[in-house]
Amino acid sequence: MQAMAGPPPKPWPTGLSEQLEPLVRRVLAPNPSPYTYTGTQTYIVGGREGVAVIDPGPDEGDHVAAIESAVDGAPILAIMCTHTHRDHSPAAAPLAARNSAPIVGCAPLIIRTDRPRADAPFDQSYAPDRVMEDGEAMSGPGWTLRAVHTPGHTSNHLCFALEESGALFTGDHIMGWSTSVIVPPDGDMSDYMASLQKLYEREDSVFYPAHGPQVDRPRQLVRGMIGHRRQREAQILRLMGEQPRAIPAFIPAMYKGLDERLIPAAEMSVEAHLIDLEQRGLAARSASDTGDIWQTN
Ligand SMILES: [Zn+2]
């Protein structure tokens, strides 16, 4: 997790329909926060004869109305979710009901509940009509969206590639303002790194993330993110080498000047790295009264 830039000055285009390219519009939801930047960005793909709505966002009446206004009477042929965090998928159900549209895309999440409230950030009500596997496509008049399975941020995360223009809708796998937050147990650093590599090997022309500005040089950004994670891993190995420690004791050296509200996310990110290192035989933990103590192996 690395904030690259603060949010832009207001006013933000909340609720407006912004045309990004002939086939793509964007509508910003009214849910800004330290985790969502200016809010969730819903994308509308297609034209008058039929559209797909990608990441309908939080279930807020104003946002559902803004999506419908941007769609402007075109049939909604698919409501597609990249993953089932609460800021992405809850509006799928009301939008589907009001427009007789199918929900297509990521699988519902089966969470490994090995800790309290492990499922808290997830949308439990998400019920897709069709689950897309890696490489499967959904088409409408003049557009084809192909699923790219990118686990890591969540195990069910999909990106969607728009074949006509070369754009990739990256959900939370790649965000335009920060690196993705990996929250164990469902978030998995080994998967995330493999999913970054998967995008690095593609030749997408632009990324449209669910949060933050569009990315015009995708491979350069992905290469930077892979490098950033390797640096984080090296820092963690060095800090453990200096002295075994609990997770909170990694944070001050690793995240200087971090917004206090993001400390829990930073701790989860360190934990995700530690679990990955443990699985690779490079770190080990021992239980203590104040939580696990981590050391190099
Ligand atoms: Zn998310």
Short mmCIF file of C-alpha atoms and ligand atoms in Angstrom, two decimals:
data_model
loop_
_atom_site.label_atom_id
_atom_site.label_comp_id
_atom_site.label_asym_id
_atom_site.label_seq_id
_atom_site.Cartn_x
_atom_site.Cartn_y
_atom_site.Cartn_z
CA MET A 1 0.00 0.00 0.00
CA GLN A 2 1.54 3.22 -1.13
CA ALA A 3 -0.39 6.44 -1.65
CA MET A 4 0.87 8.10 -4.81
CA ALA A 5 -1.13 11.32 -4.68
CA GLY A 6 -3.84 12.93 -2.59
CA PRO A 7 -7.28 13.39 -4.11
CA PRO A 8 -7.69 16.23 -6.63
CA PRO A 9 -9.29 19.50 -5.54
CA LYS A 10 -13.08 19.58 -5.51
CA PRO A 11 -15.47 19.76 -7.23
CA TRP A 12 -15.37 16.09 -8.20
CA PRO A 13 -17.58 14.78 -11.03
CA THR A 14 -19.79 12.78 -8.62
CA GLY A 15 -22.93 11.54 -10.39
CA LEU A 16 -21.95 12.96 -13.80
CA SER A 17 -21.48 10.94 -16.98
CA GLU A 18 -17.95 11.42 -18.37
CA GLN A 19 -17.19 10.13 -21.87
CA LEU A 20 -13.67 8.65 -21.86
CA GLU A 21 -13.59 7.11 -25.32
CA PRO A 22 -16.31 6.28 -27.88
CA LEU A 23 -17.41 3.11 -26.09
CA VAL A 24 -16.71 4.08 -22.46
CA ARG A 25 -18.37 6.39 -19.94
CA ARG A 26 -17.64 6.79 -16.23
CA VAL A 27 -19.85 7.75 -13.28
CA LEU A 28 -18.31 8.51 -9.86
CA ALA A 29 -20.22 7.26 -6.79
CA PRO A 30 -20.72 9.46 -3.69
CA ASN A 31 -18.55 7.30 -1.38
CA PRO A 32 -15.17 9.03 -0.93
CA SER A 33 -12.97 7.74 1.92
CA PRO A 34 -9.29 7.10 2.74
CA TYR A 35 -9.74 3.67 1.09
CA THR A 36 -11.82 4.67 -1.95
CA TYR A 37 -10.09 7.95 -2.94
CA THR A 38 -12.80 10.16 -4.55
CA GLY A 39 -15.21 7.19 -4.57
CA THR A 40 -15.99 4.11 -6.67
CA GLN A 41 -16.00 4.67 -10.42
CA THR A 42 -18.68 2.82 -12.35
CA TYR A 43 -18.01 2.30 -16.06
CA ILE A 44 -20.61 2.05 -18.81
CA VAL A 45 -19.49 0.27 -21.98
CA GLY A 46 -21.43 0.47 -25.25
CA GLY A 47 -23.95 2.74 -26.93
CA ARG A 48 -27.63 3.23 -27.65
CA GLU A 49 -28.28 -0.40 -28.59
CA GLY A 50 -27.09 -1.89 -25.34
CA VAL A 51 -24.52 -1.44 -22.58
CA ALA A 52 -22.62 -3.24 -19.85
CA VAL A 53 -22.29 -1.59 -16.43
CA ILE A 54 -19.00 -2.44 -14.70
CA ASP A 55 -18.76 -2.18 -10.89
CA PRO A 56 -22.17 -0.61 -10.13
CA GLY A 57 -20.83 0.42 -6.71
CA PRO A 58 -22.47 0.94 -3.33
CA ASP A 59 -26.24 0.58 -2.97
CA GLU A 60 -27.06 4.27 -2.75
CA GLY A 61 -30.17 5.55 -4.50
CA ASP A 62 -28.43 8.62 -5.88
CA HIS A 63 -25.75 6.52 -7.53
CA VAL A 64 -28.18 4.02 -9.06
CA ALA A 65 -30.15 6.99 -10.45
CA ALA A 66 -26.94 8.54 -11.82
CA ILE A 67 -26.04 5.27 -13.60
CA GLU A 68 -29.53 5.06 -15.12
CA SER A 69 -29.33 8.67 -16.24
CA ALA A 70 -25.94 8.03 -17.90
CA VAL A 71 -27.29 4.89 -19.59
CA ASP A 72 -30.04 7.14 -20.99
CA GLY A 73 -32.56 4.49 -21.94
CA ALA A 74 -30.16 2.01 -23.60
CA PRO A 75 -30.85 -1.60 -22.59
CA ILE A 76 -28.54 -2.81 -19.81
CA LEU A 77 -27.34 -6.17 -21.14
CA ALA A 78 -24.99 -7.04 -18.29
CA ILE A 79 -24.07 -5.77 -14.84
CA MET A 80 -20.48 -6.87 -14.31
CA CYS A 81 -18.60 -6.88 -11.01
CA THR A 82 -14.81 -7.15 -10.69
CA HIS A 83 -15.13 -8.40 -7.10
CA THR A 84 -17.52 -8.32 -4.17
CA HIS A 85 -16.21 -5.69 -1.78
CA ARG A 86 -19.01 -3.50 -0.44
CA ASP A 87 -17.97 -0.47 -2.46
CA HIS A 88 -18.26 -2.42 -5.74
CA SER A 89 -21.13 -4.87 -6.02
CA PRO A 90 -24.12 -3.98 -3.74
CA ALA A 91 -25.82 -1.77 -6.36
CA ALA A 92 -25.90 -4.75 -8.76
CA ALA A 93 -29.10 -6.17 -7.22
CA PRO A 94 -31.25 -2.99 -7.33
CA LEU A 95 -29.95 -2.07 -10.78
CA ALA A 96 -30.72 -5.60 -12.03
CA ALA A 97 -34.21 -5.55 -10.55
CA ARG A 98 -35.12 -2.12 -11.95
CA ASN A 99 -33.80 -2.87 -15.45
CA SER A 100 -34.38 -6.64 -15.81
CA ALA A 101 -30.64 -7.03 -16.38
CA PRO A 102 -28.46 -10.06 -15.63
CA ILE A 103 -25.54 -9.93 -13.18
CA VAL A 104 -22.46 -11.36 -14.86
CA GLY A 105 -18.84 -11.56 -13.78
CA CYS A 106 -16.92 -12.56 -10.68
CA ALA A 107 -17.89 -15.54 -8.55
CA PRO A 108 -19.50 -15.11 -5.13
CA LEU A 109 -16.88 -15.30 -2.44
CA ILE A 110 -16.39 -18.32 -0.27
CA ILE A 111 -14.38 -16.93 2.59
CA ARG A 112 -12.11 -18.94 4.83
CA THR A 113 -13.40 -17.66 8.17
CA ASP A 114 -10.43 -18.31 10.36
CA ARG A 115 -10.71 -15.04 12.22
CA PRO A 116 -13.49 -12.81 13.55
CA ARG A 117 -15.19 -10.57 10.99
CA ALA A 118 -13.05 -11.91 8.14
CA ASP A 119 -16.04 -11.41 5.87
CA ALA A 120 -16.96 -7.88 7.05
CA PRO A 121 -15.86 -5.95 3.93
CA PHE A 122 -17.64 -8.38 1.59
CA ASP A 123 -21.04 -8.10 -0.03
CA GLN A 124 -22.79 -11.28 1.16
CA SER A 125 -25.91 -10.62 -0.91
CA TYR A 126 -24.09 -10.80 -4.27
CA ALA A 127 -25.84 -13.38 -6.48
CA PRO A 128 -24.62 -13.55 -10.09
CA ASP A 129 -26.70 -15.00 -12.93
CA ARG A 130 -23.53 -16.04 -14.74
CA VAL A 131 -19.98 -16.46 -13.41
CA MET A 132 -17.22 -15.71 -15.91
CA GLU A 133 -14.12 -17.87 -15.88
CA ASP A 134 -10.72 -16.60 -16.98
CA GLY A 135 -10.80 -15.93 -20.73
CA GLU A 136 -14.58 -16.04 -21.14
CA ALA A 137 -16.29 -13.19 -22.98
CA MET A 138 -19.53 -11.22 -22.73
CA SER A 139 -20.62 -9.38 -25.89
CA GLY A 140 -23.13 -6.70 -26.84
CA PRO A 141 -23.66 -4.54 -29.94
CA GLY A 142 -20.17 -3.32 -30.90
CA TRP A 143 -18.36 -4.48 -27.76
CA THR A 144 -16.78 -7.58 -26.25
CA LEU A 145 -15.55 -7.77 -22.66
CA ARG A 146 -13.24 -10.66 -21.77
CA ALA A 147 -12.58 -11.74 -18.17
CA VAL A 148 -8.99 -11.80 -16.88
CA HIS A 149 -8.82 -13.61 -13.52
CA THR A 150 -6.57 -11.58 -11.24
CA PRO A 151 -6.72 -13.00 -7.69
CA GLY A 152 -4.78 -11.28 -4.90
CA HIS A 153 -6.77 -8.25 -3.72
CA THR A 154 -9.57 -10.82 -3.39
CA SER A 155 -9.61 -14.43 -4.57
CA ASN A 156 -12.56 -13.79 -6.92
CA HIS A 157 -11.19 -10.66 -8.61
CA LEU A 158 -11.62 -10.26 -12.37
CA CYS A 159 -10.40 -7.55 -14.72
CA PHE A 160 -12.37 -7.01 -17.95
CA ALA A 161 -10.65 -6.37 -21.30
CA LEU A 162 -12.53 -4.34 -23.91
CA GLU A 163 -11.38 -5.98 -27.13
CA GLU A 164 -12.46 -3.16 -29.47
CA SER A 165 -10.18 -0.55 -27.89
CA GLY A 166 -7.56 -2.43 -25.89
CA ALA A 167 -8.71 -0.91 -22.57
CA LEU A 168 -8.66 -2.97 -19.37
CA PHE A 169 -11.05 -2.36 -16.45
CA THR A 170 -8.85 -3.19 -13.50
CA GLY A 171 -11.23 -2.91 -10.50
CA ASP A 172 -9.07 -2.83 -7.35
CA HIS A 173 -6.27 -5.00 -8.72
CA ILE A 174 -4.66 -1.87 -10.14
CA MET A 175 -5.77 1.44 -8.71
CA GLY A 176 -4.85 4.79 -10.22
CA TRP A 177 -3.84 6.46 -6.94
CA SER A 178 -2.37 3.76 -4.66
CA THR A 179 -1.20 0.19 -4.63
CA SER A 180 -3.88 -2.39 -3.88
CA VAL A 181 -4.65 -3.39 -0.27
CA ILE A 182 -4.13 -7.11 0.36
CA VAL A 183 -6.14 -8.30 3.36
CA PRO A 184 -5.58 -11.87 4.57
CA PRO A 185 -7.07 -14.42 4.74
CA ASP A 186 -8.85 -13.89 1.40
CA GLY A 187 -6.27 -11.43 0.09
CA ASP A 188 -3.14 -13.31 -0.98
CA MET A 189 0.22 -11.71 -1.75
CA SER A 190 1.56 -14.65 -3.81
CA ASP A 191 -1.56 -14.55 -6.00
CA TYR A 192 -1.36 -10.76 -6.23
CA MET A 193 2.23 -10.84 -7.47
CA ALA A 194 1.32 -13.50 -10.05
CA SER A 195 -1.63 -11.36 -11.17
CA LEU A 196 0.63 -8.31 -11.57
CA GLN A 197 2.95 -10.40 -13.71
CA LYS A 198 -0.06 -11.57 -15.74
CA LEU A 199 -0.94 -7.95 -16.59
CA TYR A 200 2.69 -7.09 -17.26
CA GLU A 201 2.69 -9.72 -20.00
CA ARG A 202 -0.39 -8.22 -21.68
CA GLU A 203 -0.45 -5.23 -24.00
CA ASP A 204 -3.42 -3.22 -22.79
CA SER A 205 -3.54 0.36 -24.06
CA VAL A 206 -5.08 1.96 -20.95
CA PHE A 207 -6.26 0.87 -17.50
CA TYR A 208 -9.54 2.12 -16.07
CA PRO A 209 -9.39 1.46 -12.32
CA ALA A 210 -12.36 1.56 -9.94
CA HIS A 211 -10.57 4.24 -7.91
CA GLY A 212 -8.32 7.03 -9.17
CA PRO A 213 -7.37 8.34 -12.60
CA GLN A 214 -6.96 6.26 -15.74
CA VAL A 215 -3.49 4.79 -16.36
CA ASP A 216 -2.09 5.69 -19.78
CA ARG A 217 1.15 3.69 -19.51
CA PRO A 218 -0.05 0.41 -18.03
CA ARG A 219 3.07 -1.72 -18.26
CA GLN A 220 5.25 0.97 -16.73
CA LEU A 221 2.89 1.26 -13.75
CA VAL A 222 2.71 -2.52 -13.29
CA ARG A 223 6.48 -2.83 -13.41
CA GLY A 224 6.70 -0.11 -10.73
CA MET A 225 4.17 -1.95 -8.55
CA ILE A 226 6.10 -5.24 -8.82
CA GLY A 227 9.27 -3.36 -7.85
CA HIS A 228 7.50 -1.66 -4.94
CA ARG A 229 6.36 -5.00 -3.50
CA ARG A 230 9.84 -6.48 -3.83
CA GLN A 231 11.19 -3.46 -1.94
CA ARG A 232 8.60 -3.95 0.80
CA GLU A 233 9.58 -7.60 1.06
CA ALA A 234 13.27 -6.67 1.34
CA GLN A 235 12.44 -4.13 4.08
CA ILE A 236 10.48 -6.73 6.03
CA LEU A 237 13.32 -9.26 5.79
CA ARG A 238 15.81 -6.60 6.92
CA LEU A 239 13.66 -5.49 9.90
CA MET A 240 13.13 -9.09 11.03
CA GLY A 241 16.86 -9.66 10.66
CA GLU A 242 17.56 -6.70 12.97
CA GLN A 243 15.10 -7.93 15.57
CA PRO A 244 12.12 -10.32 15.63
CA ARG A 245 8.94 -8.30 16.02
CA ALA A 246 5.14 -8.16 15.99
CA ILE A 247 3.36 -6.66 13.01
CA PRO A 248 2.74 -3.15 14.45
CA ALA A 249 6.49 -2.78 15.03
CA PHE A 250 7.13 -2.96 11.28
CA ILE A 251 4.96 0.03 10.45
CA PRO A 252 6.95 3.11 11.60
CA ALA A 253 10.04 2.16 9.60
CA MET A 254 8.08 1.14 6.51
CA TYR A 255 5.37 3.78 6.20
CA LYS A 256 6.72 7.19 7.11
CA GLY A 257 4.09 9.91 7.30
CA LEU A 258 1.20 7.48 6.77
CA ASP A 259 -2.35 8.81 7.28
CA GLU A 260 -3.32 7.33 10.69
CA ARG A 261 -6.57 6.03 9.29
CA LEU A 262 -4.57 3.77 6.96
CA ILE A 263 -2.51 2.07 9.69
CA PRO A 264 -4.82 -0.98 9.83
CA ALA A 265 -4.45 -1.41 6.06
CA ALA A 266 -0.66 -1.10 6.33
CA GLU A 267 -0.64 -3.78 9.06
CA MET A 268 -2.69 -6.11 6.90
CA SER A 269 -0.38 -5.52 3.99
CA VAL A 270 2.66 -6.42 6.12
CA GLU A 271 0.83 -9.50 7.35
CA ALA A 272 0.12 -10.50 3.73
CA HIS A 273 3.83 -10.21 2.94
CA LEU A 274 4.75 -12.22 6.06
CA ILE A 275 2.37 -15.04 5.17
CA ASP A 276 3.86 -15.13 1.68
CA LEU A 277 7.40 -15.22 3.12
CA GLU A 278 6.35 -17.95 5.56
CA GLN A 279 4.93 -20.04 2.71
CA ARG A 280 8.22 -19.62 0.87
CA GLY A 281 10.18 -20.74 3.94
CA LEU A 282 11.79 -17.32 4.53
CA ALA A 283 9.92 -16.27 7.71
CA ALA A 284 8.60 -18.01 10.83
CA ARG A 285 6.34 -16.94 13.66
CA SER A 286 6.04 -17.76 17.33
CA ALA A 287 3.00 -17.03 19.47
CA SER A 288 3.20 -14.46 22.29
CA ASP A 289 0.66 -12.77 24.59
CA THR A 290 0.62 -9.72 22.31
CA GLY A 291 0.28 -11.59 19.05
CA ASP A 292 2.66 -13.42 16.74
CA ILE A 293 6.34 -12.50 16.75
CA TRP A 294 7.93 -12.79 13.30
CA GLN A 295 11.53 -13.63 12.50
CA THR A 296 13.65 -14.67 9.57
CA ASN A 297 13.89 -18.38 8.99
ZN ZN B 1 -11.82 -4.01 -3.23
#
